[in-house]
Short mmCIF file of C-alpha atoms and ligand atoms in Angstrom, two decimals:
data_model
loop_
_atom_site.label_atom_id
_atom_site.label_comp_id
_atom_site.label_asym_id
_atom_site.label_seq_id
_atom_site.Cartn_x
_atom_site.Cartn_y
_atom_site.Cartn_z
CA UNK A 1 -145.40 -67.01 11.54
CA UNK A 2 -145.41 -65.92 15.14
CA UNK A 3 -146.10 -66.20 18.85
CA UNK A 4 -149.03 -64.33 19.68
CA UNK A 5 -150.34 -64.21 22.97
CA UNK A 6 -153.99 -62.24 23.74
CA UNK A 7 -154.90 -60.60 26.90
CA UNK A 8 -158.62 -61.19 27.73
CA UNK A 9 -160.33 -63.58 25.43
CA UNK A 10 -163.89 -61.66 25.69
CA UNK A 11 -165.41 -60.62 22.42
CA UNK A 12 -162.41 -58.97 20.99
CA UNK A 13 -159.83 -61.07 22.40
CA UNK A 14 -161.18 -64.24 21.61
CA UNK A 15 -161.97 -62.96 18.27
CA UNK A 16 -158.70 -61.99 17.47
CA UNK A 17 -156.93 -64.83 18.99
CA UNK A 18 -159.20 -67.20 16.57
CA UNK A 19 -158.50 -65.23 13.51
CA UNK A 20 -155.13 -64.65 14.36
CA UNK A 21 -154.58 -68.65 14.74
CA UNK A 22 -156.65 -69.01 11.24
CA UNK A 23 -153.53 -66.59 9.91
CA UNK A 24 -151.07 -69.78 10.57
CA UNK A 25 -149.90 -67.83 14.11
CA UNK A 26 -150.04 -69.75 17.34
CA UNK A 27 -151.76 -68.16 19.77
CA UNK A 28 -152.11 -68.44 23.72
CA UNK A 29 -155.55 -66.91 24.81
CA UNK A 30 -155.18 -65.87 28.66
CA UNK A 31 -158.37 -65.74 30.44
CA UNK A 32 -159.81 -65.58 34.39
CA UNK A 33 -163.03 -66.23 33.91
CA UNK A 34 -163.11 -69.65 34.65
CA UNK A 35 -166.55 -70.64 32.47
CA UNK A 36 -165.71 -68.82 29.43
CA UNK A 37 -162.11 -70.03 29.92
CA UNK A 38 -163.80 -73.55 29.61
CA UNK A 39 -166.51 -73.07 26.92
CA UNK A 40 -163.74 -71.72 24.61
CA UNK A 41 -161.34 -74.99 25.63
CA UNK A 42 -163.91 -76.84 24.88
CA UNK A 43 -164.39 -75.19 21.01
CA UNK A 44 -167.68 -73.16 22.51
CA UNK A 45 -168.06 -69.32 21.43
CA UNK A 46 -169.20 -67.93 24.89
CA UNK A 47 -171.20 -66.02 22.77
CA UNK A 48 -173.25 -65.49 19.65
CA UNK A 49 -170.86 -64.30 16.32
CA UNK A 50 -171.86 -65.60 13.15
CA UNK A 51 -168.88 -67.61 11.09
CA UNK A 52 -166.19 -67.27 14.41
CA UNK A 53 -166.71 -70.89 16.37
CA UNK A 54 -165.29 -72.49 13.08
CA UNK A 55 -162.51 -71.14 13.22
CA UNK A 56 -162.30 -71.82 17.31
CA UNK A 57 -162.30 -75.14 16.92
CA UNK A 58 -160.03 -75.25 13.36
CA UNK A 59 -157.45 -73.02 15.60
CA UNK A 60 -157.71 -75.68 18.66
CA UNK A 61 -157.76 -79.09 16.31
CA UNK A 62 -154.50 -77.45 14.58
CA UNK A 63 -152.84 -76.93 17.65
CA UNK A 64 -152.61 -73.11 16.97
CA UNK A 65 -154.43 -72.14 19.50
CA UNK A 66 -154.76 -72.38 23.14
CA UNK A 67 -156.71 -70.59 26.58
CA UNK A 68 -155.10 -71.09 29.45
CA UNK A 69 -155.29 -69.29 33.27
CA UNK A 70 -151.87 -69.14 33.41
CA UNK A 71 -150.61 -65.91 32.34
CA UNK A 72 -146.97 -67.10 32.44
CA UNK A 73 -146.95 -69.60 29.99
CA UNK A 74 -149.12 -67.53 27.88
CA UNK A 75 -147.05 -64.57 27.48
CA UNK A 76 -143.34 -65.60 28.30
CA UNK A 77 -142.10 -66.24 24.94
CA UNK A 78 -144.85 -64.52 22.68
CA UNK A 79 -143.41 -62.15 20.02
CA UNK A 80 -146.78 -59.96 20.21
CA UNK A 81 -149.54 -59.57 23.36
CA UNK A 82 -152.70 -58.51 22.75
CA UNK A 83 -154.66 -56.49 25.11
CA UNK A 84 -158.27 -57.16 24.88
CA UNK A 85 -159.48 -56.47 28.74
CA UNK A 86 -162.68 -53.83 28.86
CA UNK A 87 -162.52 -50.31 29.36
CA UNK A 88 -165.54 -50.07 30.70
CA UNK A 89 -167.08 -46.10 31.69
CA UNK A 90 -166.68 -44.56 34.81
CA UNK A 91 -169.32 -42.50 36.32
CA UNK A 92 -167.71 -39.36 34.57
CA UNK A 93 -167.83 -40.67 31.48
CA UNK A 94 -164.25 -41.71 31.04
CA UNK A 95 -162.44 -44.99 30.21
CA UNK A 96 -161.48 -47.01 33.28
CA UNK A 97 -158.20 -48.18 32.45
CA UNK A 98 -157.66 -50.17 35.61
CA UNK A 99 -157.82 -53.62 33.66
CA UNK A 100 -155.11 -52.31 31.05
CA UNK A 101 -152.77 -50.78 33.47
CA UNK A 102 -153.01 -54.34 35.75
CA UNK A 103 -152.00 -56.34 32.77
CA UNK A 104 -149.11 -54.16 31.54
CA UNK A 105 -147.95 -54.29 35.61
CA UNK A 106 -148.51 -58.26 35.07
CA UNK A 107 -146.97 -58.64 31.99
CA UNK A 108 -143.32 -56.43 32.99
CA UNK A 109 -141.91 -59.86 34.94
CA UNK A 110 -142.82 -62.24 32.30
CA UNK A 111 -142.79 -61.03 28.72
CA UNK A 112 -139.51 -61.78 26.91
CA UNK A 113 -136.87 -58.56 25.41
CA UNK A 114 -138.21 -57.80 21.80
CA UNK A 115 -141.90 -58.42 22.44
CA UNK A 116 -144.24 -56.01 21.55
CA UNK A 117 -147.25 -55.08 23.86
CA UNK A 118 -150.21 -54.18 21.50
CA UNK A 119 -153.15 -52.17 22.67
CA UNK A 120 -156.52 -53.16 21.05
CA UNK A 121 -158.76 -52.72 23.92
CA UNK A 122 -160.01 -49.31 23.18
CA UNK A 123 -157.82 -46.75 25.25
CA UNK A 124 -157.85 -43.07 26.22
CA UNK A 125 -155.43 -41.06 23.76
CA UNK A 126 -152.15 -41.02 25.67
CA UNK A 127 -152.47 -44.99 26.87
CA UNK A 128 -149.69 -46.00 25.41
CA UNK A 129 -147.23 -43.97 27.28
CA UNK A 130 -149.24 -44.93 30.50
CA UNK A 131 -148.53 -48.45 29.71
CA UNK A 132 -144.93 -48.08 28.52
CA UNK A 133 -144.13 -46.31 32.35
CA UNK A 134 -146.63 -49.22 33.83
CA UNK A 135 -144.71 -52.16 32.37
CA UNK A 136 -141.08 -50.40 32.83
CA UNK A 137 -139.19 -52.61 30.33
CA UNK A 138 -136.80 -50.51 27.47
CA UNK A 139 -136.67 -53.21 25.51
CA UNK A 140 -140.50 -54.16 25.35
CA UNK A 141 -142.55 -51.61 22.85
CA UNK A 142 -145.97 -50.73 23.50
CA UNK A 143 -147.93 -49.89 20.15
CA UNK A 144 -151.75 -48.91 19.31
CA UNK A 145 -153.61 -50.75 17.29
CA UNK A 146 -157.20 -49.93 17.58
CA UNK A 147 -159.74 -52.72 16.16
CA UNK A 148 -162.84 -51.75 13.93
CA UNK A 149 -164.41 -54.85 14.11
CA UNK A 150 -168.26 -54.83 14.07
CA UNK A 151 -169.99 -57.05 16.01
CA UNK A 152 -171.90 -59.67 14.25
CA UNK A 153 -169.80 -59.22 11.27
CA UNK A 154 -166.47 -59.52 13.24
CA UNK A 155 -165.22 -62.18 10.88
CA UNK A 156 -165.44 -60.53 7.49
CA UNK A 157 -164.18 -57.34 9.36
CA UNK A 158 -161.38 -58.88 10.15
CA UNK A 159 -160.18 -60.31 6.93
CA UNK A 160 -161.27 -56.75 4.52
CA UNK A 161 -160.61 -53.88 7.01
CA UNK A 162 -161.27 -51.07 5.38
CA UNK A 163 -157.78 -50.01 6.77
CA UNK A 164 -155.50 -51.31 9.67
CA UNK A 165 -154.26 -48.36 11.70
CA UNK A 166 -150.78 -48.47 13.69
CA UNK A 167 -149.45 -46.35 15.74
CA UNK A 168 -146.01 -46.45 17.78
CA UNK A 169 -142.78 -43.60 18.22
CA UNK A 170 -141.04 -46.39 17.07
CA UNK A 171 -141.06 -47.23 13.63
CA UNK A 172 -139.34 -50.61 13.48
CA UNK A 173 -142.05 -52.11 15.97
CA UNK A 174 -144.80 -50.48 13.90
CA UNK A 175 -143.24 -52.30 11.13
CA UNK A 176 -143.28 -55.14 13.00
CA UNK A 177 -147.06 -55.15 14.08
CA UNK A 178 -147.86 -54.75 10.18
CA UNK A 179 -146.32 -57.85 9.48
CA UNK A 180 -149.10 -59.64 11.44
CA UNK A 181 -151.39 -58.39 8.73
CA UNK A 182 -149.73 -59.45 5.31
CA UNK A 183 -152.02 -61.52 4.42
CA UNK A 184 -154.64 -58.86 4.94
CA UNK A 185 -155.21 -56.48 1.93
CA UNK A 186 -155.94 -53.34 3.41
CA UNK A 187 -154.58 -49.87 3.42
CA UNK A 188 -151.94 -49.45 6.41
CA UNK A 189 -151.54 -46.22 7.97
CA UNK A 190 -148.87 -45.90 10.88
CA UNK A 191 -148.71 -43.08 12.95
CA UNK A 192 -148.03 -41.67 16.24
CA UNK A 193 -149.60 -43.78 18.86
CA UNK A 194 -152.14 -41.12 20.04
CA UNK A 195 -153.11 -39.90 16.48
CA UNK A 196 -153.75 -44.10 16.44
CA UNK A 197 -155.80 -43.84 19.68
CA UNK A 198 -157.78 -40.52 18.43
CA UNK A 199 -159.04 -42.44 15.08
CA UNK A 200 -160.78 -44.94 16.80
CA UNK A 201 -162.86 -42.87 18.84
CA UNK A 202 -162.73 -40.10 16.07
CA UNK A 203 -164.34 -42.81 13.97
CA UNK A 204 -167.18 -44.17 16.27
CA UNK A 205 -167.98 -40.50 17.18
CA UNK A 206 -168.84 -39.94 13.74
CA UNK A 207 -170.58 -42.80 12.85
CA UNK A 208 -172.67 -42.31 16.64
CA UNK A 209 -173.25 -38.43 15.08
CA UNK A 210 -174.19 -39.63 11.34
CA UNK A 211 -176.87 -42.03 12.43
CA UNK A 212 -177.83 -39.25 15.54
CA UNK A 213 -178.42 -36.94 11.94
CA UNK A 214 -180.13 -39.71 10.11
CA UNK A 215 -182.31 -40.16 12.98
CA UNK A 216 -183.56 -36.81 13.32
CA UNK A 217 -183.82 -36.96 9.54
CA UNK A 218 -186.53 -39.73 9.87
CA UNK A 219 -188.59 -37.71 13.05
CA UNK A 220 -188.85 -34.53 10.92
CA UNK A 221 -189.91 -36.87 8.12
CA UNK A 222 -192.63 -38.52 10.76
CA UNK A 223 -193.80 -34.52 11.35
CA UNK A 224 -193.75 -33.64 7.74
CA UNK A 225 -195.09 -36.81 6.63
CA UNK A 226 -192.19 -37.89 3.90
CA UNK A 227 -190.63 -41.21 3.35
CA UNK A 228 -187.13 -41.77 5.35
CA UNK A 229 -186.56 -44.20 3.26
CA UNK A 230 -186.47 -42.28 -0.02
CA UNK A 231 -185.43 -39.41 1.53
CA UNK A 232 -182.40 -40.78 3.05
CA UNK A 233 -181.65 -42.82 -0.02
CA UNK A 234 -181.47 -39.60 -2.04
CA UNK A 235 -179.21 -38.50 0.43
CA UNK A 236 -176.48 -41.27 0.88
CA UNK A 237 -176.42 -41.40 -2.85
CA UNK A 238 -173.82 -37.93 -2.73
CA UNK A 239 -171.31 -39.98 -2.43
CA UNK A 240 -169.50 -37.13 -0.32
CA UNK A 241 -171.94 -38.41 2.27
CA UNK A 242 -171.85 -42.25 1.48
CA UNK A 243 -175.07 -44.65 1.60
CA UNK A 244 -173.70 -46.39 4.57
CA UNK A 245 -174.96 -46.22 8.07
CA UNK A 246 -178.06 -44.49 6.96
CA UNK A 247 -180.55 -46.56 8.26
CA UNK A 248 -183.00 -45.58 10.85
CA UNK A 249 -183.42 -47.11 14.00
CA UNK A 250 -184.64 -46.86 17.57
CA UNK A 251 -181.31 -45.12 18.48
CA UNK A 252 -177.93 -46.43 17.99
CA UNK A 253 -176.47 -48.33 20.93
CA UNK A 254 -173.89 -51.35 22.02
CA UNK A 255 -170.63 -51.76 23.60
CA UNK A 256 -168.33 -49.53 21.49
CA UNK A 257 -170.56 -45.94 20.85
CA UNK A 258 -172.30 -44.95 23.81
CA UNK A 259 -169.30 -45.56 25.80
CA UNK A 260 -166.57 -44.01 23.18
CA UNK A 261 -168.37 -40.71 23.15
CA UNK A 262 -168.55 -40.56 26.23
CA UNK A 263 -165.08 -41.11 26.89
CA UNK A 264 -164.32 -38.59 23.87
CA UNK A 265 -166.20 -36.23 25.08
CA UNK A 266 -165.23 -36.34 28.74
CA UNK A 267 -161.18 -36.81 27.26
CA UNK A 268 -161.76 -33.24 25.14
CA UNK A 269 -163.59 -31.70 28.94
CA UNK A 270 -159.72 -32.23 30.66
CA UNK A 271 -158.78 -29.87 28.18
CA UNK A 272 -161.41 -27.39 28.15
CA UNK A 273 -162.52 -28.49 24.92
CA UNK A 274 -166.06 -29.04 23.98
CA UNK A 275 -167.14 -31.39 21.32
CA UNK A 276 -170.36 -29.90 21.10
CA UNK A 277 -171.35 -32.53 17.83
CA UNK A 278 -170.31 -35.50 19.95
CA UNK A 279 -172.50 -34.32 23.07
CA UNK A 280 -175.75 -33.20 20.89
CA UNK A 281 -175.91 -36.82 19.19
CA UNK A 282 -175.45 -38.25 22.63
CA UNK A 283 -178.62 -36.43 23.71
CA UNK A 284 -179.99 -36.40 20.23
CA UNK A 285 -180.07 -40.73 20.67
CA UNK A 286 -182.08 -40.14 23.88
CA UNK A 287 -184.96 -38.60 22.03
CA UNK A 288 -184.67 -41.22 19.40
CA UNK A 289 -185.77 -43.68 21.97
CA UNK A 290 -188.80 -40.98 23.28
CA UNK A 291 -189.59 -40.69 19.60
CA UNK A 292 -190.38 -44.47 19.49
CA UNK A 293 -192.72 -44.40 22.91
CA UNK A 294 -194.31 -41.04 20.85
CA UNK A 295 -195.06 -43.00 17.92
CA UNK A 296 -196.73 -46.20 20.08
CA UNK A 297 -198.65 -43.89 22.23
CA UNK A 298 -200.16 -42.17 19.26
CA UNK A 299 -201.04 -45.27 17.79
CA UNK A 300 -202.48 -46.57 20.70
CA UNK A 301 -204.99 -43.53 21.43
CA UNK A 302 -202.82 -41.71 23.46
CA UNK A 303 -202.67 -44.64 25.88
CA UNK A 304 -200.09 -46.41 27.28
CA UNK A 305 -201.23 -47.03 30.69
CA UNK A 306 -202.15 -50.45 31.53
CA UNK A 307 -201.22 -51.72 27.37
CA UNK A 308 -199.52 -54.94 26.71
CA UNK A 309 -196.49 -54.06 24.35
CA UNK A 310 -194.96 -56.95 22.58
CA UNK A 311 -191.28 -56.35 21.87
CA UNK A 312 -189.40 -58.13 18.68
CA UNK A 313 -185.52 -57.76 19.22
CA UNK A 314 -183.95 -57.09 22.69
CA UNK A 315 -180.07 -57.27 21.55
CA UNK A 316 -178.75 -53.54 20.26
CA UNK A 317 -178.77 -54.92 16.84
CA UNK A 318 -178.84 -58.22 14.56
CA UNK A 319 -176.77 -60.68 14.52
CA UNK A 320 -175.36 -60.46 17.78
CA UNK A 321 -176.39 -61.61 21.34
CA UNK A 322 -174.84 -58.38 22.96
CA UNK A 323 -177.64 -56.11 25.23
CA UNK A 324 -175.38 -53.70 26.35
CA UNK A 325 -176.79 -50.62 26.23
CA UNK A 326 -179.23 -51.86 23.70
CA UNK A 327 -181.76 -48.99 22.69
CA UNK A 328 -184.28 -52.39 22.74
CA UNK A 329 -183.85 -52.47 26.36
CA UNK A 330 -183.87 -49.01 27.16
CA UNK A 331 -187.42 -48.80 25.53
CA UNK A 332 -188.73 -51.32 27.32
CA UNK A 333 -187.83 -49.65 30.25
CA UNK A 334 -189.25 -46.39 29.07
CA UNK A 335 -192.19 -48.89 28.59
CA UNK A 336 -192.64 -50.18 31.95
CA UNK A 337 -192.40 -46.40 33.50
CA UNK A 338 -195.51 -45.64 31.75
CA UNK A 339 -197.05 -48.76 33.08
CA UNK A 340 -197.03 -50.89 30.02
CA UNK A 341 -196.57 -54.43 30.57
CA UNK A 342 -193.83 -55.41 28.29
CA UNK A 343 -193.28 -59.01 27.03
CA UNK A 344 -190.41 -59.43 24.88
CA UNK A 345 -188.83 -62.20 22.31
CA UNK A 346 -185.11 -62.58 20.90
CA UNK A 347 -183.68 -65.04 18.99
CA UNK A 348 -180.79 -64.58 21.14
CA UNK A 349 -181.15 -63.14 24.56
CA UNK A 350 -183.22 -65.61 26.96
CA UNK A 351 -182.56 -63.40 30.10
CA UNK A 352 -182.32 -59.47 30.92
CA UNK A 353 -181.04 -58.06 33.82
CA UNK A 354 -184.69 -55.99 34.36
CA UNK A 355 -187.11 -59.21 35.83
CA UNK A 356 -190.01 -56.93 34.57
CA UNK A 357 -189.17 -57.56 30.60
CA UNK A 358 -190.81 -60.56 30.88
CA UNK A 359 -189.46 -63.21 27.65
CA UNK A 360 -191.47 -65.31 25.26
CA UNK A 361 -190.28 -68.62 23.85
CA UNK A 362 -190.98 -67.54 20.63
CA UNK A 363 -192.39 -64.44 18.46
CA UNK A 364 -195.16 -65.18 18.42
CA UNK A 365 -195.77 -66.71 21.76
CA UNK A 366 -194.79 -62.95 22.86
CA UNK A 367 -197.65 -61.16 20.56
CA UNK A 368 -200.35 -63.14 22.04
CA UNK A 369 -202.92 -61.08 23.62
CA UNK A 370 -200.78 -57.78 22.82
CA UNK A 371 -202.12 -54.44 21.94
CA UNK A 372 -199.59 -53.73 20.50
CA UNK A 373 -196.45 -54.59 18.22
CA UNK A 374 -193.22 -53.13 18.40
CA UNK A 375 -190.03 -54.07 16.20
CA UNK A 376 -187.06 -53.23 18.08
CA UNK A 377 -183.99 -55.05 16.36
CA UNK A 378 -183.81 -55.95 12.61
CA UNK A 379 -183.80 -60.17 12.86
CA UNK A 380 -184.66 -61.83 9.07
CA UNK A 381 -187.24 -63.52 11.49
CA UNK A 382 -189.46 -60.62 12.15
CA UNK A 383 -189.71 -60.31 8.18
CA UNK A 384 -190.60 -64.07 8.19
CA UNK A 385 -193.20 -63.45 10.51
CA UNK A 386 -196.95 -64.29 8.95
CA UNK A 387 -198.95 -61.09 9.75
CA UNK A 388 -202.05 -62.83 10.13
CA UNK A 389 -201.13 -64.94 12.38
CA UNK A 390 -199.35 -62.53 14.19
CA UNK A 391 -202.02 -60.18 14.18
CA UNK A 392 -204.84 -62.95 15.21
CA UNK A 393 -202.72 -63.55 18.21
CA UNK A 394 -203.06 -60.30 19.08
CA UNK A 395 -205.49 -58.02 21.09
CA UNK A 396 -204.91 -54.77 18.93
CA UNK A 397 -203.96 -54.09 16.03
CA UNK A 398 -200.95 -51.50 16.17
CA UNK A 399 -197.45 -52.73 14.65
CA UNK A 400 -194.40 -49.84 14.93
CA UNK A 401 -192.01 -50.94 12.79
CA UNK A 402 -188.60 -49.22 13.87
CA UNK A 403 -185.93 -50.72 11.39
CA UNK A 404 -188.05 -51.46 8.19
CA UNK A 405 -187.86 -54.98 8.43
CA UNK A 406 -191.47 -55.67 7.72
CA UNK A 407 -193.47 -55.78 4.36
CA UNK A 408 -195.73 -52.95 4.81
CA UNK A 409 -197.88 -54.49 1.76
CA UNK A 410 -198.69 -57.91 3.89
CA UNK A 411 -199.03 -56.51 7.43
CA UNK A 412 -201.76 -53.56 5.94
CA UNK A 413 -203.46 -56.12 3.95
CA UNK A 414 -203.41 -58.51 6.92
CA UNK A 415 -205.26 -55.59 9.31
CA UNK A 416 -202.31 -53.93 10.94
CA UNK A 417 -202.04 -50.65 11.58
CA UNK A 418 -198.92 -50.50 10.60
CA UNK A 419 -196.21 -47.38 11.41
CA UNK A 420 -193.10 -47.63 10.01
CA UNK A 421 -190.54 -45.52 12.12
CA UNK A 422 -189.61 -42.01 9.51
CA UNK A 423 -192.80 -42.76 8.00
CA UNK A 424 -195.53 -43.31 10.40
CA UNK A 425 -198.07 -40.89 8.80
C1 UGA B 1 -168.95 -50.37 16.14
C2 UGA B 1 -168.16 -49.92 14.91
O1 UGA B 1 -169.02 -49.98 13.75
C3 UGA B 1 -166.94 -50.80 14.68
O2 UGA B 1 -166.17 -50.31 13.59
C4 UGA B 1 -166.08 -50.77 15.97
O3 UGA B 1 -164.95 -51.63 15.86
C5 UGA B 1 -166.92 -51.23 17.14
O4 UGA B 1 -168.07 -50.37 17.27
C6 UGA B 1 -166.04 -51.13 18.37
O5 UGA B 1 -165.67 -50.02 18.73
O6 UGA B 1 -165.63 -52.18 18.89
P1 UGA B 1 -170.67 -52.33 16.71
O7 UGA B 1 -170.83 -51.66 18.03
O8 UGA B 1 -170.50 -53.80 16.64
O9 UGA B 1 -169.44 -51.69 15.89
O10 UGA B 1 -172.00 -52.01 15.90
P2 UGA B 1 -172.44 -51.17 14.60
O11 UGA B 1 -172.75 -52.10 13.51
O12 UGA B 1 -171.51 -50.07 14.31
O13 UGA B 1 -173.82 -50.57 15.13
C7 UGA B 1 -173.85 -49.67 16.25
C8 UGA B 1 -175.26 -49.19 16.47
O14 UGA B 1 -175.70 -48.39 15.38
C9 UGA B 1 -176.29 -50.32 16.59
O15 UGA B 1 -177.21 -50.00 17.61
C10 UGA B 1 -176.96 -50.34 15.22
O16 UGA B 1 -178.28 -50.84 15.24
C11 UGA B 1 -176.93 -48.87 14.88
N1 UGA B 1 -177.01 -48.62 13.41
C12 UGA B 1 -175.97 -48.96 12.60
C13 UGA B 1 -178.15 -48.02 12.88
O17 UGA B 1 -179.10 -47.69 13.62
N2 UGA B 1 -178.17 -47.76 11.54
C14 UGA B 1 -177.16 -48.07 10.70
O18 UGA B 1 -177.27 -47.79 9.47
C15 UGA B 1 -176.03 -48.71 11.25
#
């Protein structure tokens, strides 16, 4: 088993630093934030990832694994570092890389002759000689290994990758970096380090484009009046195009694809290249989000002036209590432009950074006196929900359903005027 020290122990660090432990390694989790460093001492996820604060505390009870402030101890006699610090966008579009360049510059003193710097953060193509230069140590390697970890699922992801992708000039620490994973079953595929950079935002580009198609799919299907559903059932089931990541939604969102095409697309710009598929489902996504205020206004009259709009689901998906770039919030600000008053509930999220999203305690605390409904994120709560005592609490009577999570049998039979988003006819 080995050393393993991780670099940033935000979602992805402290993810991997917990599974990593699980693995038998023993791991030294270097943080700065001084209350997450805490919470995660203490065996606290600082945030919400369903199955990971087990293994937290199993890696902390074992002794396997620590946080610490001191980036010294953490990384002096590790065999691997992680880097898990964000790349967050600049105003161009592009990947700020200023947290991954500081830690490489941090890490050239310290690290000992033999270790091998691993890049998981997700990095321009080309990172990996920037951080090789950066750190200025011959015998330390510097190899990509993008993660493809999903959030809310982060655990199982882990353990049944649907491949583990390596890439390094050097084949012996490539080698080396696969070791970490034996006990993983999974496909490994080493290559160059940028080919290794280029799949993972190859990869999120065309998952962002697939659903950006499946999207459109369900609007045309809104005009023409045909079932999403069905129609995007029938399509997934060629299994050249695969049943996965077909479902609609208000627009696809989070930490990892808005900000990955738009560092894909911006990387292809510095070489006169335009990834005209990558840039239309970027715009496409907008109008997904229009499409939604489209559907409410119709169902409202034409109206939105002056409506209370109940929200269900504020995070960019289920199972997670990330709002970055959450389509949920986005629409709610689309909301309040139109002067809607928007009151919003999430199992997860009990403050937004917009004071005008005002947040119920509870679902159906936030339908009360609403005119109308609208299901933003796809919690097994909102299908739990009694529609007739959701829709008593209510002043109207229109429900837009935007990820299929509610029984359209029980919500028309309650009294709802119920549109379902790729079906609303
Ligand atoms: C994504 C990738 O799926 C991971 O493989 C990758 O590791 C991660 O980004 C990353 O780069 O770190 P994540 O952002 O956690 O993972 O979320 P996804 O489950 O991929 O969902 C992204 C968005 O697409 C969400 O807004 C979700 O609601 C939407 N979506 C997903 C749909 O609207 N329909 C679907 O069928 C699937």
């Amino acid at each position: 088993m080995f050393k393993i020290c991780v670099i940033g122990a935000g979602y992805v660090g402290s993810t991997t630093a917990a599974l990593f432990a699980s693995l038998g390694n023993t791991v030294s989790a270097f943080e700065i934030n001084e209350a997450r460093l805490e919470s995660l001492r203490a065996g606290n996820l600082p945030m919400f990832e369903p199955g990971l604060q087990g293994y937290l505390r199993e890696g902390i009870s074992k002794g396997r694994l620590e946080f610490t402030n001191d980036l010294s101890s953490a990384a002096n006699d590790a065999d691997f570092v992680f880097i898990c610090v964000p790349t967050p966008s600049l105003e161009d579009g592009s990947a700020d890389m200023s947290f991954v360049l500081q830690a490489a510059r941090s890490l050239s003193g310290i690290v000992k002759a033999g270790a091998i710097l691993i890049t998981k953060s997700t990095v321009p193509v080309g990172s990996v000689s920037d951080l090789e230069r950066e750190i200025a140590r011959p015998d330390v390697h510097v190899v990509s290994n993008p993660e493809f970890l999903r959030e809310g699922s982060a655990v199982f992801d882990f353990f049944n990758p649907d491949r583990i992708v390596i890439g390094s000039s050097n084949r012996t620490a490539a080698e080396k970096v696969a070791e970490l994973y034996a006990k993983v079953q999974a496909p490994i595929l080493i290559t160059d380090s940028k080919s290794s950079e280029l799949i993972k935002y190859a990869s999120n580009s065309f998952l962002a484009i697939k659903l950006s198609f499946v999207n459109e799919i369900a609007r045309l299907c809104d005009g023409l009046g045909a079932n999403a559903e069905d129609v995007l059932n029938g399509f997934g089931l060629d299994s050249r195009i695969g049943s996965k990541f077909t479902r609609t939604g208000p627009g696809w969102g989070g930490s990892c694809f808005p900000k990955d095409t738009r560092a894909l697309s911006a990387l292809a710009k510095s070489f006169e290249i335009n990834l005209q598929m990558v840039d239309a489902a970027i715009e496409s996504n907008l109008n997904a989000k229009l499409h939604v205020i489209k559907i409410l206004r119709r169902s409202l009259g034409g109206q939105l002036q002056g409506k209370r709009i109940a929200v269900w689901g504020l995070t960019f998906k289920a199972f997670t209590d990330d709002t970055r770039e959450s389509p949920a919030i986005h629409i709610c600000q689309l909301l309040l432009e139109q002067g809607c008053e928007v009151v919003s509930f999430d199992p997860q999220v009990r403050e937004v950074s917009s004071r005008a999203i005002a947040i119920a305690d509870s679902a159906i605390d936030c339908t009360h006196g609403a005119d109308a409904l609208l299901v933003l994120t796809e919690w097994p709560e909102f299908s739990e929900a009694i529609p007739s005592e959701v829709l008593e609490s209510m002043a109207g009577d229109s429900v837009i359903d935007t990820r299929g999570v509610l029984d359209p049998a029980n919500w028309r039979a309650a009294g709802a005027n119920l549109r379902i988003l790729g079906n609303s006819n």
